Amino acid sequence: MDTQKLRQRILDLAIRGKLVPQDPNDEPASVLLDRIRAEKERLIAEGKIKRPKAKKSTDKSHYQNFTPPFDIPDSWEWVNIKEVTSKITDGTHHSPENKPIGDFLYITAKNIKYDGIKIDSATYVNSNVHTEIYSRCNPEYGDILYIKDGATAGVVAINDLNVPFSMLSSVALIKPLGILNRYLYYFLRSDFSNSSIKKSMKGVGITRITLRQIEEWNIPVPPYAEQERIVKILDNYFSILSYLEWNIDTLQESIHNAKSKILDLAMQGKLVPQNPSDEPAADMLRRINPKAKIITDNPHYPQLPDNWVLVPLEDITEYEQPQPYIVQDTFYSDTYTIPVLTAGKSFILGYTNEDFGVYENVPAIIFDDFTTDSKLVEFHFKVKSSAMKIIQVKRGLSIEYVAMFMSTTRLIGETHKRYWISEYSKILIPIPPLEEQNRIVEKVNSIYCELDKIISALSE
């Protein structure tokens, strides 16, 4: 389930007047807007808010030339955002000295999340700095905070802090007047709003939208009673979706843990039954490598089945340095066909058109010599750097089984060094008979396939 797409579909219906039915008894938005204008004039007369600056005669009125992007119900109105707000500003344009401890919170874009303001990593400014910033930008409980700079531009929150704080200019402050703050919040979360905003962002390095651009936004305003109905149902839907996401995340984590547990059971001889007619692992290893250090009992390992043994990885593997297979040109393209690999999470970094120095002796295991990450590779490839070993398993053993063991076995050191020769190759690997290795690989792959189907279904 793609909960994010579902959210956006619900928001799209909401801002077009298609989420809840219209009630002919509702006071039309036009009447609401007249009342808001009167209230704004009163606040201006009392000196509580400032009258918006008049446009220059040479300026074109964005609102006068505005063409509605979609139809709305008859009882709704398209309005410029300045008509339903008392203030639009942003924080300080000069980053002040801020510290982990101080007099007033200092909020930046990193603290703004859809579900509120997160102050875990917030810093603080002193009283003098705060007084100067707050005199122009005074966020109050219930105001809208909107990220207008950088990669997270478009993230919006409702101020849920009951304390005064200072802000950086990367965050815009929007004070709704006469409309529900949560309705405006949901509108600004919509794909319609975000896509329009992203198109207008400009800048070199860090792109941003300006306060002037924000002041030219137009929003569809429903009757106040309908705003309440919309917000109520959106709150309910979003709460349900958040609960589903939490359960999906929990389930995905459980599946990941289940995979690890399955491998643990496999390496202890508890996943598939033993067959007494299988050739014992000790006999098999003596034939493969007469010099192998075969261990039949080790107090540091769980009790293994009788026909299993322990042996150092170096006695059943061979490694090759990657230098002949390092890609020369790091320009990658999806139109090329030869994958360039790393043993880390990214695995396939990209594709190259270099058809020389390609590793073809597959399957093979690539091993990151510094992180001890490993991957089983079953296709021809090149590598990015020399920070890995290419591992082969001696004939007569299952490379898939060895790769499964290595995927569960990592060394985390405090120093940046290479691990394969000095430490990792000395690790003892539990070896079952070859027939059982194959049964384990087949069983693990079968279980993983079913678990992956569940994860895939959750993502649809």
Coordinates of C-alpha atoms in Angstrom, one line a residue, residues 69-356:
P69 CA -6.6 25.9 -12.2
F70 CA -9.6 23.8 -11.4
D71 CA -13.3 24.1 -10.7
I72 CA -14.7 24.4 -7.1
P73 CA -18.2 24.3 -5.7
D74 CA -20.4 27.4 -6.1
S75 CA -20.2 28.1 -2.4
W76 CA -16.4 28.3 -2.4
E77 CA -14.2 31.2 -3.5
W78 CA -10.7 31.4 -4.9
V79 CA -8.8 34.1 -2.9
N80 CA -5.3 35.5 -2.6
I81 CA -3.6 34.1 0.5
K82 CA -3.1 37.6 1.9
E83 CA -6.9 38.0 2.2
V84 CA -7.1 35.2 4.7
T85 CA -3.9 35.9 6.7
S86 CA -2.9 38.6 9.0
K87 CA 0.9 38.2 8.5
I88 CA 3.3 36.5 6.1
T89 CA 7.0 36.9 7.0
D90 CA 10.1 34.8 7.7
G91 CA 12.8 34.5 10.3
T92 CA 16.1 36.3 10.6
H93 CA 18.2 36.5 7.4
H94 CA 21.4 36.6 9.4
S95 CA 22.2 33.4 11.3
P96 CA 22.8 34.5 14.9
E97 CA 25.0 32.8 17.5
N98 CA 23.1 29.8 18.8
K99 CA 24.1 27.2 21.3
P100 CA 22.8 23.9 22.8
I101 CA 21.7 25.9 25.9
G102 CA 20.2 29.4 26.0
D103 CA 17.2 31.6 26.7
F104 CA 14.9 31.0 23.6
L105 CA 14.5 28.2 21.1
Y106 CA 16.0 28.8 17.7
I107 CA 14.0 27.0 15.0
T108 CA 15.3 26.2 11.5
A109 CA 14.1 24.1 8.7
K110 CA 15.5 20.9 10.2
N111 CA 13.0 21.3 13.1
I112 CA 9.9 21.5 10.9
K113 CA 8.0 18.3 10.3
Y114 CA 4.5 17.6 9.0
D115 CA 3.5 16.5 12.5
G116 CA 4.8 19.5 14.3
I117 CA 8.0 21.2 15.5
K118 CA 10.8 18.8 16.7
I119 CA 13.1 20.3 19.2
D120 CA 15.4 17.4 19.9
S121 CA 18.2 18.9 18.0
A122 CA 17.2 22.5 18.4
T123 CA 19.6 25.2 19.6
Y124 CA 19.0 28.4 21.6
V125 CA 19.7 32.1 21.3
N126 CA 20.1 34.7 24.0
S127 CA 17.3 37.2 25.0
N128 CA 18.7 40.2 23.1
V129 CA 18.9 38.2 19.8
H130 CA 15.5 36.8 20.4
T131 CA 13.9 40.2 21.1
E132 CA 15.3 41.6 17.8
I133 CA 14.1 38.6 15.7
Y134 CA 10.7 38.3 17.5
S135 CA 9.8 41.9 16.9
R136 CA 9.4 41.1 13.3
C137 CA 8.7 37.4 13.2
N138 CA 6.5 36.4 16.2
P139 CA 5.3 32.8 15.8
E140 CA 2.4 31.9 18.1
Y141 CA 0.5 28.7 18.8
G142 CA -1.5 27.6 15.8
D143 CA 0.4 29.6 13.2
I144 CA 1.6 27.9 10.0
L145 CA 5.3 27.3 9.6
Y146 CA 6.5 26.6 6.0
I147 CA 9.9 25.7 4.8
K148 CA 10.7 27.8 1.8
D149 CA 14.4 27.1 1.2
G150 CA 16.3 24.0 0.1
A151 CA 15.6 20.4 -0.4
T152 CA 12.8 20.2 2.1
A153 CA 10.9 23.3 0.8
G154 CA 7.2 22.6 1.0
V155 CA 7.2 20.9 4.3
V156 CA 4.6 22.6 6.4
A157 CA 3.7 22.4 10.1
I158 CA 1.3 23.9 12.6
N159 CA 3.1 25.5 15.5
D160 CA 2.4 23.3 18.4
L161 CA 4.7 25.1 20.9
N162 CA 3.2 27.3 23.6
V163 CA 6.5 29.2 24.1
P164 CA 8.0 32.1 22.0
F165 CA 10.9 31.2 19.8
S166 CA 13.1 32.7 17.1
M167 CA 13.3 31.4 13.5
L168 CA 15.7 31.4 10.6
S169 CA 14.6 32.8 7.3
S170 CA 14.5 29.3 5.7
V171 CA 11.1 29.1 7.4
A172 CA 8.1 31.3 6.5
L173 CA 5.6 32.3 9.2
I174 CA 1.9 32.4 8.0
K175 CA -0.8 33.6 10.4
P176 CA -4.3 32.5 9.2
L177 CA -7.1 34.9 9.8
G178 CA -10.8 33.8 9.7
I179 CA -10.1 30.4 8.2
L180 CA -9.1 27.2 9.9
N181 CA -5.4 26.8 10.3
R182 CA -5.7 23.1 9.7
Y183 CA -7.5 23.7 6.4
L184 CA -4.7 25.9 5.1
Y185 CA -2.2 23.4 6.4
Y186 CA -3.7 20.6 4.5
F187 CA -4.0 22.7 1.3
L188 CA -0.3 23.5 1.6
R189 CA 0.5 19.8 2.0
S190 CA -1.3 18.9 -1.3
D191 CA 0.5 17.9 -4.4
F192 CA -1.2 20.7 -6.3
S193 CA 0.3 23.3 -3.9
N194 CA 3.7 21.6 -3.8
S195 CA 4.1 21.2 -7.5
S196 CA 3.2 24.8 -8.1
I197 CA 5.7 25.9 -5.6
K198 CA 8.5 23.7 -6.8
K199 CA 8.2 25.1 -10.3
S200 CA 8.7 28.7 -9.0
M201 CA 11.8 28.0 -6.9
K202 CA 14.9 29.7 -8.0
G203 CA 18.5 30.1 -6.8
V204 CA 22.0 28.9 -7.3
G205 CA 23.1 26.1 -5.0
I206 CA 20.1 26.4 -2.6
T207 CA 16.8 27.0 -4.4
R208 CA 14.1 28.9 -2.6
I209 CA 10.8 30.7 -2.9
T210 CA 10.4 34.3 -1.7
L211 CA 7.9 35.9 0.6
R212 CA 6.6 37.9 -2.4
Q213 CA 5.9 34.6 -4.2
I214 CA 4.1 33.3 -1.2
E215 CA 2.0 36.4 -1.1
E216 CA 0.8 35.7 -4.6
W217 CA -0.5 32.2 -3.8
N218 CA -4.2 31.7 -4.4
I219 CA -6.2 29.1 -2.4
P220 CA -9.7 27.7 -2.7
V221 CA -11.7 28.6 0.4
P222 CA -14.8 26.7 1.4
P223 CA -17.5 27.9 3.8
Y224 CA -16.3 27.8 7.4
A225 CA -18.6 24.9 8.3
E226 CA -17.3 22.9 5.4
Q227 CA -13.7 23.6 6.4
E228 CA -14.5 22.0 9.7
R229 CA -16.0 18.9 8.0
I230 CA -13.0 18.7 5.7
V231 CA -10.5 19.0 8.5
K232 CA -12.3 16.5 10.7
I233 CA -12.3 13.8 8.0
L234 CA -8.8 14.5 6.9
D235 CA -7.6 14.2 10.5
N236 CA -9.3 10.9 10.7
Y237 CA -8.0 9.6 7.4
F238 CA -4.4 10.7 8.1
S239 CA -4.5 9.2 11.6
I240 CA -5.5 5.9 10.1
L241 CA -2.8 6.1 7.4
S242 CA -0.2 6.9 10.1
Y243 CA -1.3 3.9 12.0
L244 CA -1.1 1.7 8.9
E245 CA 2.4 3.1 8.2
W246 CA 3.5 2.3 11.7
N247 CA 2.2 -1.3 11.3
I248 CA 3.8 -1.6 7.9
D249 CA 7.1 -0.4 9.3
T250 CA 6.8 -2.7 12.2
L251 CA 5.9 -5.6 9.9
Q252 CA 8.8 -4.9 7.6
E253 CA 11.2 -4.8 10.6
S254 CA 9.7 -8.1 11.8
I255 CA 10.3 -9.6 8.4
H256 CA 13.9 -8.4 8.4
N257 CA 14.3 -9.9 11.9
A258 CA 12.7 -13.1 10.7
K259 CA 15.2 -13.4 7.8
S260 CA 18.0 -13.0 10.3
K261 CA 16.5 -15.7 12.6
I262 CA 16.0 -18.0 9.6
L263 CA 19.7 -17.7 8.8
D264 CA 20.7 -18.3 12.4
L265 CA 18.6 -21.5 12.5
A266 CA 20.1 -22.6 9.2
M267 CA 23.7 -22.1 10.4
Q268 CA 22.9 -24.2 13.5
G269 CA 21.5 -27.1 11.6
K270 CA 17.9 -26.4 12.8
L271 CA 16.2 -25.4 9.5
V272 CA 16.2 -28.6 7.5
P273 CA 16.4 -32.2 8.7
Q274 CA 19.6 -34.1 8.6
N275 CA 20.0 -37.1 6.4
P276 CA 22.3 -39.8 7.9
S277 CA 23.1 -41.1 4.4
D278 CA 24.7 -37.7 3.5
E279 CA 28.5 -37.8 3.3
P280 CA 29.8 -36.3 6.6
A281 CA 31.2 -32.8 6.2
A282 CA 34.6 -33.8 7.7
D283 CA 35.1 -36.5 4.9
M284 CA 34.0 -34.0 2.3
L285 CA 36.5 -31.3 3.5
R286 CA 39.4 -33.7 3.8
R287 CA 38.9 -34.5 0.1
I288 CA 38.6 -30.9 -0.9
N289 CA 41.4 -29.5 1.2
P290 CA 43.6 -32.1 3.1
K291 CA 45.2 -29.3 5.0
A292 CA 41.9 -27.8 6.3
K293 CA 41.8 -27.2 10.1
I294 CA 38.7 -29.2 10.8
I295 CA 37.1 -28.7 14.2
T296 CA 34.4 -31.0 15.4
D297 CA 33.7 -29.4 18.8
N298 CA 34.0 -25.8 19.9
P299 CA 32.6 -24.5 23.2
H300 CA 32.0 -21.0 21.7
Y301 CA 29.5 -22.4 19.1
P302 CA 26.1 -23.9 19.6
Q303 CA 26.0 -27.7 19.5
L304 CA 26.1 -28.7 15.8
P305 CA 24.6 -31.8 14.3
D306 CA 27.0 -34.8 14.3
N307 CA 27.8 -34.7 10.6
W308 CA 28.7 -31.0 10.7
V309 CA 32.1 -29.4 11.4
L310 CA 33.7 -26.0 11.8
V311 CA 36.5 -24.8 9.6
P312 CA 38.2 -21.4 9.0
L313 CA 36.9 -19.5 6.0
E314 CA 40.4 -19.3 4.6
D315 CA 40.5 -23.1 4.3
I316 CA 37.5 -23.3 2.0
T317 CA 37.8 -20.1 0.0
E318 CA 40.2 -18.3 -2.3
Y319 CA 40.4 -14.6 -2.9
E320 CA 41.4 -12.4 -5.8
Q321 CA 42.4 -8.8 -5.7
P322 CA 40.0 -6.6 -7.7
Q323 CA 42.6 -4.3 -9.5
P324 CA 42.2 -5.9 -13.0
Y325 CA 38.4 -5.3 -12.8
I326 CA 38.3 -1.7 -11.6
V327 CA 36.3 0.6 -13.8
Q328 CA 38.4 3.3 -15.5
D329 CA 35.6 5.8 -16.4
T330 CA 33.1 6.6 -13.7
F331 CA 30.5 8.0 -16.1
Y332 CA 27.6 5.6 -15.7
S333 CA 24.5 5.3 -17.8
D334 CA 21.4 3.1 -17.8
T335 CA 22.0 2.6 -21.5
Y336 CA 25.2 0.7 -20.8
T337 CA 25.1 -3.0 -19.9
I338 CA 28.0 -3.8 -17.6
P339 CA 27.3 -3.2 -13.9
V340 CA 29.8 -1.6 -11.6
L341 CA 29.5 -3.0 -8.1
T342 CA 30.2 -2.2 -4.5
A343 CA 29.7 -4.6 -1.6
G344 CA 27.7 -2.0 0.4
K345 CA 24.0 -1.2 0.4
S346 CA 24.0 0.4 -3.0
F347 CA 25.5 -2.7 -4.6
I348 CA 25.1 -1.7 -8.3
L349 CA 26.5 1.8 -8.5
G350 CA 25.7 2.2 -12.2
Y351 CA 26.5 0.7 -15.6
T352 CA 29.6 1.2 -17.8
N353 CA 30.3 0.5 -21.4
E354 CA 33.9 -0.7 -20.7
D355 CA 34.0 -4.2 -22.1
F356 CA 37.5 -5.0 -20.9

